[in-house]
Structure formats: C-alpha cells, structure tokens
Coordinates of C-alpha atoms in Angstrom, one line a residue:
X20 CA 23.0 -5.4 12.2
X21 CA 26.0 -5.0 9.9
X22 CA 27.3 -1.5 9.3
X23 CA 30.0 0.2 7.3
X24 CA 31.0 3.5 8.8
X25 CA 27.8 5.5 9.3
X26 CA 25.9 3.4 6.8
X27 CA 23.6 0.6 8.0
X28 CA 22.6 -1.9 5.4
X29 CA 19.0 -1.9 6.7
X30 CA 18.8 1.9 6.6
X31 CA 18.0 4.3 3.8
X32 CA 21.6 5.5 3.4
X33 CA 22.9 1.9 3.3
X34 CA 20.3 0.9 0.7
X35 CA 21.0 3.8 -1.5
X36 CA 24.7 3.1 -1.3
X37 CA 24.0 -0.5 -2.2
X38 CA 21.9 0.6 -5.2
X39 CA 24.7 2.8 -6.4
X40 CA 27.2 0.0 -6.0
X41 CA 25.0 -2.5 -7.8
X42 CA 24.5 -0.1 -10.7
X43 CA 28.2 0.5 -11.0
X44 CA 29.0 -3.2 -10.9
X45 CA 26.3 -3.9 -13.5
X46 CA 27.6 -1.2 -15.8
X47 CA 31.1 -2.5 -15.4
X48 CA 30.0 -6.0 -16.4
X49 CA 28.2 -4.8 -19.4
X50 CA 31.1 -2.6 -20.7
X51 CA 33.6 -5.4 -20.0
X52 CA 31.5 -8.0 -21.9
X53 CA 31.0 -5.6 -24.8
X54 CA 34.8 -5.0 -24.9
X55 CA 35.6 -8.7 -24.9
X56 CA 33.1 -9.3 -27.7
X57 CA 34.3 -6.4 -29.9
X58 CA 38.1 -6.4 -28.9
X59 CA 38.8 -3.0 -30.4
X60 CA 42.5 -3.4 -29.3
X61 CA 43.0 -6.0 -32.1
X62 CA 44.2 -5.0 -35.5
X63 CA 41.4 -4.5 -38.0
X64 CA 40.9 -7.5 -40.2
X65 CA 39.2 -6.5 -43.5
X66 CA 35.9 -8.3 -44.2
X67 CA 35.7 -11.0 -46.9
X68 CA 34.7 -8.6 -49.7
X69 CA 37.4 -6.1 -48.8
X70 CA 39.9 -8.9 -48.6
X71 CA 39.0 -10.1 -52.1
X72 CA 39.2 -6.6 -53.5
X73 CA 42.6 -6.1 -51.9
X74 CA 43.9 -9.3 -53.4
X75 CA 42.4 -8.4 -56.8
X76 CA 44.1 -4.9 -56.7
X77 CA 47.4 -6.5 -55.9
X78 CA 47.0 -8.9 -58.7
X79 CA 46.0 -6.3 -61.3
X80 CA 48.8 -3.9 -60.0
X81 CA 51.4 -6.5 -60.8
X82 CA 50.0 -7.4 -64.2
X83 CA 50.7 -5.8 -67.5
X84 CA 48.2 -3.1 -68.7
X85 CA 47.1 -5.3 -71.6
X86 CA 46.3 -8.3 -69.4
X87 CA 44.1 -6.4 -67.0
X88 CA 40.8 -6.6 -68.9
X89 CA 41.1 -10.4 -69.1
X90 CA 42.0 -10.6 -65.4
X91 CA 39.1 -8.3 -64.5
X92 CA 36.7 -10.6 -66.5
X93 CA 38.0 -13.7 -64.7
X94 CA 37.7 -12.0 -61.3
X95 CA 34.2 -10.9 -62.1
X96 CA 33.2 -14.5 -62.9
X97 CA 35.0 -15.8 -59.8
X98 CA 33.5 -13.2 -57.5
X99 CA 30.2 -12.0 -58.9
X100 CA 29.2 -10.2 -55.7
X101 CA 32.3 -8.1 -55.8
X102 CA 31.3 -6.4 -59.0
X103 CA 34.9 -5.5 -59.8
X104 CA 35.5 -3.2 -62.8
X105 CA 38.0 -0.8 -64.2
X106 CA 36.8 2.8 -64.1
X107 CA 37.5 5.2 -67.0
X108 CA 39.6 8.1 -66.1
X109 CA 37.6 11.0 -64.6
X110 CA 34.5 8.9 -63.8
X111 CA 35.3 8.1 -60.1
X112 CA 33.4 10.2 -57.6
X113 CA 35.2 10.1 -54.3
X114 CA 33.4 10.8 -51.0
X115 CA 35.0 12.9 -48.3
X116 CA 33.8 10.5 -45.5
X117 CA 35.8 7.5 -44.6
X118 CA 35.0 3.9 -43.7
X119 CA 36.8 2.0 -41.0
X120 CA 37.6 -1.1 -43.1
X121 CA 39.6 1.0 -45.5
X122 CA 42.3 1.3 -42.8
X123 CA 42.8 -2.5 -42.9
X124 CA 42.9 -2.5 -46.8
X125 CA 45.5 0.3 -46.9
X126 CA 47.7 -1.6 -44.5
X127 CA 47.6 -4.7 -46.8
X128 CA 48.0 -2.7 -50.0
X129 CA 51.0 -0.6 -49.1
X130 CA 52.0 2.9 -50.0
X131 CA 51.8 2.5 -53.7
X132 CA 48.1 1.9 -53.6
X133 CA 45.3 4.2 -52.6
X134 CA 42.0 3.0 -51.2
X135 CA 39.1 5.5 -51.3
X136 CA 35.3 5.4 -50.7
X137 CA 33.3 6.0 -53.8
X138 CA 29.7 7.3 -54.1
X139 CA 27.3 4.5 -53.2
X140 CA 25.7 2.7 -56.2
X141 CA 23.2 -0.1 -55.4
X142 CA 23.7 -2.3 -52.4
X143 CA 26.9 -2.2 -50.4
X144 CA 29.7 0.4 -50.4
X145 CA 31.7 1.1 -53.5
X146 CA 35.4 1.1 -52.7
X147 CA 38.0 2.3 -55.3
X148 CA 41.6 1.2 -55.4
X149 CA 44.1 3.4 -57.4
X150 CA 46.8 1.2 -58.8
X151 CA 50.5 2.4 -58.8
X152 CA 50.1 3.5 -62.5
X153 CA 47.0 5.6 -61.8
X154 CA 44.4 3.1 -63.0
X155 CA 41.3 3.0 -60.8
X156 CA 39.4 -0.3 -60.1
X157 CA 36.2 -0.5 -58.1
X158 CA 34.2 -3.1 -56.3
X159 CA 31.3 -3.5 -53.9
X160 CA 32.1 -4.2 -50.3
X161 CA 29.1 -5.3 -48.2
X162 CA 29.0 -5.1 -44.4
X163 CA 32.2 -4.3 -42.7
X164 CA 32.9 -3.6 -39.0
X165 CA 31.0 -0.6 -37.6
X166 CA 32.9 1.9 -35.4
X167 CA 33.1 0.5 -31.9
X168 CA 32.2 3.7 -30.1
X169 CA 29.1 4.7 -32.1
X170 CA 27.5 1.4 -32.6
X171 CA 27.3 -2.2 -31.5
X172 CA 28.7 -2.8 -28.0
X173 CA 29.1 0.8 -27.0
X174 CA 25.5 1.6 -27.8
X175 CA 24.3 -1.6 -26.1
X176 CA 26.4 -0.7 -23.0
X177 CA 25.0 2.8 -22.8
X178 CA 21.4 1.6 -23.3
X179 CA 21.9 -1.1 -20.6
X180 CA 23.4 1.4 -18.2
X181 CA 20.5 3.8 -18.8
X182 CA 17.9 1.0 -18.3
X183 CA 19.7 -0.3 -15.1
X184 CA 20.0 3.1 -13.5
X185 CA 16.4 4.0 -14.5
X186 CA 14.9 0.8 -13.2
X187 CA 16.9 0.9 -10.0
X188 CA 16.1 4.6 -9.5
X189 CA 12.4 4.0 -10.0
X190 CA 12.5 1.0 -7.6
X191 CA 14.3 3.0 -5.0
X192 CA 11.8 5.9 -5.3
X193 CA 8.9 3.6 -5.1
X194 CA 10.3 1.8 -2.1
X195 CA 10.8 5.0 -0.2
X196 CA 7.6 6.8 -1.3
X197 CA 5.2 3.9 -0.7
X198 CA 5.7 3.9 3.1
X199 CA 5.3 7.7 3.2
X200 CA 2.0 7.4 1.2
X201 CA 0.8 4.8 3.7
X202 CA 1.6 7.2 6.5
X203 CA -0.4 9.9 4.9
X204 CA -3.3 7.5 4.3
X205 CA -3.2 6.2 7.9
X206 CA -3.2 9.8 9.2
X207 CA -6.2 10.6 7.0
X208 CA -8.1 7.5 8.1
X209 CA -7.1 7.9 11.8
X210 CA -9.8 6.6 14.1
X211 CA -9.7 6.6 17.8
X212 CA -11.8 3.4 18.0
X213 CA -8.8 1.3 17.1
X214 CA -10.6 -0.1 14.1
X215 CA -8.0 1.2 11.6
X216 CA -5.3 -1.3 10.4
X217 CA -1.9 -0.7 11.9
X218 CA 0.9 0.5 9.6
X219 CA 3.0 -2.2 8.1
X220 CA 6.5 -2.2 9.6
X221 CA 8.6 -2.9 6.5
X222 CA 11.1 -1.1 4.4
X223 CA 14.3 0.6 5.6
X224 CA 15.1 0.7 9.3
X225 CA 14.1 4.4 9.5
X226 CA 10.7 3.8 7.9
X227 CA 10.1 0.8 10.2
X228 CA 11.0 2.9 13.3
X229 CA 8.5 5.6 12.2
X230 CA 5.8 3.0 11.6
X231 CA 6.4 1.5 15.0
X232 CA 6.2 4.9 16.7
X233 CA 3.0 5.8 14.8
X234 CA 1.4 2.5 15.7
X235 CA 2.3 3.0 19.4
X236 CA 1.0 6.6 19.3
X237 CA -2.3 5.4 17.7
X238 CA -2.7 2.8 20.5
X239 CA -2.0 5.3 23.2
X240 CA -4.5 7.9 21.7
X241 CA -7.1 5.2 21.2
X242 CA -6.7 4.0 24.8
X243 CA -6.8 7.5 26.2
X244 CA -10.0 8.4 24.2
X245 CA -11.6 5.1 25.2
X246 CA -10.9 5.7 28.9
X247 CA -12.2 9.2 28.6
X248 CA -15.4 8.1 26.8
X249 CA -16.1 5.3 29.3
X250 CA -15.6 7.6 32.2
X251 CA -17.9 10.4 30.9
X252 CA -20.5 7.9 29.8
X253 CA -20.4 6.2 33.2
X254 CA -20.8 9.5 35.0
X255 CA -23.6 10.6 32.7
X256 CA -25.3 7.2 33.2
X257 CA -24.9 7.1 36.9
X258 CA -26.3 10.6 37.3
X259 CA -29.7 9.3 36.0
X260 CA -30.4 7.6 39.3
X261 CA -30.0 10.6 41.6
X262 CA -31.9 12.8 39.1
X263 CA -34.8 10.2 39.2
X264 CA -34.7 10.3 43.1
X265 CA -34.7 14.1 43.1
X266 CA -37.7 14.1 40.8
X267 CA -39.6 11.7 43.0
X268 CA -38.9 13.9 46.1
X269 CA -39.8 17.0 44.2
X270 CA -43.3 15.6 43.7
X271 CA -43.8 16.0 47.5
X272 CA -43.0 19.7 47.6
X273 CA -46.1 21.5 48.6
X274 CA -45.3 24.9 47.0
X275 CA -46.6 24.6 43.5
X276 CA -44.3 27.2 42.0
X277 CA -41.1 25.7 43.5
X278 CA -42.2 22.2 42.5
X279 CA -42.7 23.2 38.9
X280 CA -39.3 25.1 38.7
X281 CA -37.5 22.1 40.3
X282 CA -39.1 19.7 37.8
X283 CA -38.1 21.9 34.9
X284 CA -34.5 22.0 36.2
X285 CA -34.5 18.2 36.6
X286 CA -35.9 17.7 33.1
X287 CA -33.3 20.0 31.7
X288 CA -30.5 18.0 33.5
X289 CA -32.0 14.8 32.1
X290 CA -32.1 16.2 28.6
X291 CA -28.5 17.3 28.9
X292 CA -27.4 13.8 30.0
X293 CA -29.2 12.3 27.1
X294 CA -27.4 14.6 24.7
X295 CA -24.0 13.8 26.3
X296 CA -24.7 10.1 26.1
X297 CA -25.7 10.5 22.5
X298 CA -22.4 12.3 21.8
X299 CA -20.4 9.6 23.5
X300 CA -22.3 6.7 22.0
X301 CA -19.2 5.7 20.0
X302 CA -18.2 3.3 22.7
X303 CA -21.2 1.0 22.0
X304 CA -21.4 -1.5 19.2
X305 CA -20.8 0.0 15.8
X306 CA -23.8 0.0 13.5
X307 CA -23.3 -2.1 10.3
X308 CA -23.0 -0.3 6.9
X309 CA -25.8 -1.1 4.5
X310 CA -27.3 0.3 1.4
X311 CA -29.7 3.1 2.4
X312 CA -32.2 5.0 0.4
X313 CA -31.0 8.5 1.4
X314 CA -34.0 10.2 -0.3
X315 CA -36.5 8.1 1.7
X316 CA -34.7 8.8 4.9
X317 CA -34.8 12.6 4.3
X318 CA -38.5 12.4 3.3
X319 CA -39.2 10.5 6.6
X320 CA -37.5 13.1 8.7
X321 CA -39.4 15.9 6.9
X322 CA -42.7 14.0 7.6
X323 CA -41.9 13.4 11.2
X324 CA -41.3 17.1 11.9
X325 CA -44.4 18.0 9.8
X326 CA -46.5 15.8 12.1
X327 CA -45.2 17.8 15.0
X328 CA -46.5 21.0 13.5
X329 CA -43.3 22.3 11.8
X330 CA -43.0 23.4 8.2
X331 CA -40.4 21.1 6.8
X332 CA -40.1 20.4 3.0
X333 CA -38.0 17.9 1.1
X334 CA -36.5 18.9 -2.3
X335 CA -34.6 16.2 -4.2
X336 CA -34.9 13.0 -6.2
X337 CA -37.4 10.3 -5.2
X338 CA -34.7 7.7 -4.7
X339 CA -31.0 7.8 -4.1
X340 CA -29.2 4.7 -2.7
X341 CA -25.8 4.9 -1.0
X342 CA -23.7 2.9 1.6
X343 CA -24.3 4.3 5.1
X344 CA -25.4 3.5 8.6
X345 CA -29.1 4.2 8.6
X346 CA -29.7 5.0 12.3
X347 CA -26.6 7.3 12.5
X348 CA -27.6 9.1 9.3
X349 CA -31.2 9.5 10.5
X350 CA -30.0 10.8 13.9
X351 CA -27.6 13.3 12.3
X352 CA -30.3 14.7 9.9
X353 CA -32.7 14.9 12.8
X354 CA -30.3 17.0 14.8
X355 CA -29.8 19.4 11.9
X356 CA -33.5 19.8 11.4
X357 CA -34.1 20.3 15.2
X358 CA -31.7 23.2 15.1
X359 CA -33.2 24.6 12.0
X360 CA -36.9 24.6 13.3
X361 CA -35.6 26.1 16.5
X362 CA -34.4 29.3 14.8
X363 CA -36.5 29.3 11.6
X364 CA -40.1 29.2 10.6
X365 CA -39.7 27.2 7.4
X366 CA -37.1 24.5 6.7
X367 CA -36.1 22.8 3.5
X368 CA -34.1 19.5 3.2
X369 CA -32.4 19.5 -0.1
X370 CA -30.5 16.5 -1.7
X371 CA -28.1 17.0 -4.6
X372 CA -26.2 14.1 -6.2
X373 CA -23.1 14.3 -8.4
X374 CA -20.9 11.6 -9.8
X375 CA -18.8 11.1 -6.7
X376 CA -20.6 12.9 -3.8
X377 CA -24.0 13.6 -2.4
X378 CA -24.8 16.8 -0.5
X379 CA -27.6 17.1 2.0
X380 CA -28.5 20.8 2.7
X381 CA -30.7 21.7 5.6
X382 CA -31.9 25.3 5.0
X383 CA -33.8 27.6 7.4
X384 CA -35.0 31.2 7.2
X385 CA -33.7 32.2 10.6
X386 CA -31.2 34.8 11.6
X387 CA -28.2 32.7 10.5
X388 CA -24.7 32.6 11.9
X389 CA -21.9 35.1 11.4
X390 CA -18.8 34.0 9.5
X391 CA -16.6 34.5 12.6
X392 CA -18.6 31.9 14.5
X393 CA -19.3 29.3 11.8
X394 CA -16.3 27.1 12.6
X395 CA -16.8 27.6 16.4
X396 CA -20.4 26.4 16.2
X397 CA -19.3 22.9 15.1
X398 CA -17.6 22.3 18.5
X399 CA -19.4 20.6 21.4
X400 CA -21.4 22.7 23.9
X401 CA -21.2 25.8 21.7
X402 CA -24.7 27.4 21.3
X403 CA -26.0 29.9 18.9
X404 CA -27.4 32.3 21.4
X405 CA -25.1 34.5 23.5
X406 CA -27.2 34.2 26.6
X407 CA -26.3 32.0 29.5
X408 CA -29.8 30.5 29.8
X409 CA -30.0 26.9 28.9
X410 CA -33.2 25.0 28.2
X411 CA -34.7 22.6 25.7
X412 CA -35.7 25.5 23.4
X413 CA -32.1 26.7 23.1
X414 CA -30.4 23.3 23.1
X415 CA -27.2 22.3 24.7
X416 CA -24.8 22.9 21.8
X417 CA -24.4 19.2 20.8
X418 CA -26.6 18.8 17.7
X419 CA -24.1 20.1 15.2
X420 CA -21.2 18.3 16.9
X421 CA -23.1 14.9 16.7
X422 CA -24.0 15.5 13.1
X423 CA -20.4 16.5 12.2
X424 CA -19.1 13.3 13.9
X425 CA -21.5 11.2 11.9
X426 CA -20.5 12.9 8.6
X427 CA -16.8 12.4 9.4
X428 CA -17.5 8.7 10.3
X429 CA -19.0 8.3 6.8
X430 CA -15.9 9.9 5.2
X431 CA -17.6 13.2 4.6
X432 CA -17.7 16.6 6.2
X433 CA -20.2 19.2 7.7
X434 CA -20.0 22.9 6.8
X435 CA -22.1 26.0 7.5
X436 CA -23.1 28.5 4.7
X437 CA -25.2 31.6 4.4
X438 CA -28.6 31.5 2.8
X439 CA -30.0 34.3 0.7
X440 CA -31.6 36.6 1.6
X441 CA -31.2 35.4 5.2
X442 CA -30.9 32.1 7.1
X443 CA -28.4 29.3 7.4
X444 CA -27.5 26.3 5.2
X445 CA -26.0 23.3 7.0
X446 CA -24.4 21.1 4.4
X447 CA -23.5 17.4 5.0
X448 CA -21.4 16.2 2.1
X449 CA -20.8 12.5 1.8
X450 CA -18.8 10.4 -0.7
X451 CA -21.2 8.4 -2.9
X452 CA -19.1 5.3 -3.3
X453 CA -16.5 5.4 -0.5
X454 CA -16.8 2.9 2.3
X455 CA -17.6 4.7 5.6
X456 CA -15.2 4.4 8.5
X457 CA -15.7 1.9 11.3
X458 CA -17.0 4.3 14.0
X459 CA -18.5 7.7 14.4
X460 CA -15.4 9.0 16.3

C-alpha cells in the first residue's frame, strides 16, 4: 500500500486529501482555460462598430465644419447600423457609468477627442464622441467585450468550481455515510442464526477493517449461541429418557400418596423440559414465510380455548392477510392466551390494523402487572407470582419469552400495558408489509 506521510491512499484521510487535490487541479485547469480564451492581458481592441465610429470621428474632426453634414450622410449610407448623427448642442445626455470598450476608443482617438456613454436609445449602446471643436457626434455600438471579472470566463470558472466542489463533496459524503448506514442496518437486523448477509467489505481501509471485524464478531456470536442452544437442547432431550424410566418405576410404589406426588413431580419436570425445548426450537429448520389470514388464526385460537371451557372472545376484522410464519404465530398467540386465562376469568383477543402495522392485543381482567416488573416479565423463567412453587397452573416463565422471540423474528415487538379498570394487555405489534427475519432468535 502506498502512503505519503501519515496518509494512506486507501484510507479515509488519503481519499479526502485526493479529493481536495483533484478539486484544486480541476479549478486550476478551468481558470487557466478561461484566462487563455479571454486573454485579459492583451490591449483592448475595440469591436467593429466602435472601430467604425472611431474612424468616423477622426474623419469628421479633420474636416471643415461645412463639409460635416455631407460626410455624415455618406457615413450613414455606408454604415447604416452605426446610425451616426450630429447632435445639437445641449441634447446629449451622458451616463455616469462607463463601458469597457470606451477605453480602446479613447486610446485611438487621442487627447483632443472625448468618448462618452450616452443614454440608451433602441438597440445597442449609444456612444458619443466630442470633436476638438466641441461638436458631438453619436452612433450605436452593439456588443462589445464584457468585463472579464464579472462575466464570461470568470463566471464560468466560479460556476465550474462550485459544481466540482459540490459534486465531489456529495460523492465523498455518500461514500463515507453509505457504509455507516449499512452498519446500522446490519446491527438492527442482527440474527444469531447466521442467516443475515455479511457486511460488504468495500470503501476506505478503515471502513473495510470495521466491516471485517463486525463480520467476525457476528460469526463468533452466532457460533457461541448455536453451541449453547445445541447443548441445552441436547440436555433437555436426553433428560426425557430418565424421566420416563422414573415414571415407570413410580408406578410400582405401593404407597398411593407418595406415588401420586412423585408422578406429579415427574409431570412437572416433563412440562418444564417441553417448555425449554420450545424456547430453544430455533435450532431446527426454519418455517417458511407465507401469506396468513391473521384474523382466522386469532379466531381459531379463541375457539380452541373456548372448547376447553375458557371465556375467550375475538374482536377484530373478519379477514386480515399478512406475511408471517403460521405455526410460530399460532404458538405465540396461544402462549399469550394461556397466560391470560391463567390469571383472568375473561380474555379478549383484539386485532387492530393501520397502514403499516397490525397490533394483536390479548386482554385479561386479572390482577395485572406492576410497571416496575413489566420489562422483567419478558425475560425467560420470570413468573408473575412471587411464590417459589412451580406447577402447571403457575407456568414456568417461558410463555412471554417465546411470544416475544416470535414477534422479534417477524420484525415486530411485544409490550405489556395496563388495562382499565384492571387487568393486563399484552400487545404484539407486527409490521404489515415488512419481510420477517429468517429465524425466531
């Protein structure tokens, strides 16, 4: 890698220095080209009309006063565009401003003649020349060179410099901001299942180094989480066998009371293992995303709990289609309703749809959750009751965690809210058109 001092051409500092140098060179080329085209160092050469008026003034100045009307008529016929005429005394209206081509006329006329700019009349500029005897002649002078600083090449040079600097500045800002935006997007879509696309390693050397580091970090975190998940899932799965053997042996216990208590404990252990396996199910094959009728899914969940004797209502539109994973969504809503019927007597599943999101509210009339514990309740193995007892009626603290993981996997979120006058609202908010992520991490 080539370097100059502490600047590396592949680094941000070197690229900014290269942009500044390129802008300076481009500006220098534009100004040099404009200077060579205009050549302001050369003496002013009067334009054709001004040159004709200068020659006419010299001719009339050297002629007798009586011959001037005839000469003016001849000049008017020879040069009709010049519009030369003799002004009556006191009729000339001189402007205070000046015109650059007057300087060239004055050099050609000499000290005995006076060239002035008259009030415009019609097209072109009216220039008056006072002869040595005080007679004033006038003519129209069209065009003429514009001042070099205020027009033409100078204006073109400044405009070109502005455009070059602006374009290069916008390009540099975009080149530096685009990788940072991709970093933010990658962090937002971070998934431990390894399904997210790696960051592109392009741009300045510093940006590429950060992208490589983030990609390696993503791989290490994904590998760590995968190993942890496989280990816990294997332990939970392997514990099924000894639990089954213990259950078979418990059937031979003669004491009826001890046998029932042992079977209850084993059933509780089995239920806990099933819940853990359900939480860690992200290591299995990912369910495909399809169009799902969300309203029908919610109505089905309400009917299933109604068949089990619970009071569960559905309140929402008859049909609402969105992209989702049907089994994951059904499982997440089922977990929320299980929690709701455990603490409340009546549950309502409400579906609200806006232009960009859909909100699924599971409302119960139970005791609710304090504001201090709402965020804590979304963590795994955190239960609503303060007691240490643990059975199927109290749950294992995984229902909200599983539902939250499913909501996040769909690009949404899960939140807890108070219900008036009492109770809890668990809100699963999902984007209506966004593609869900690849795994319920």
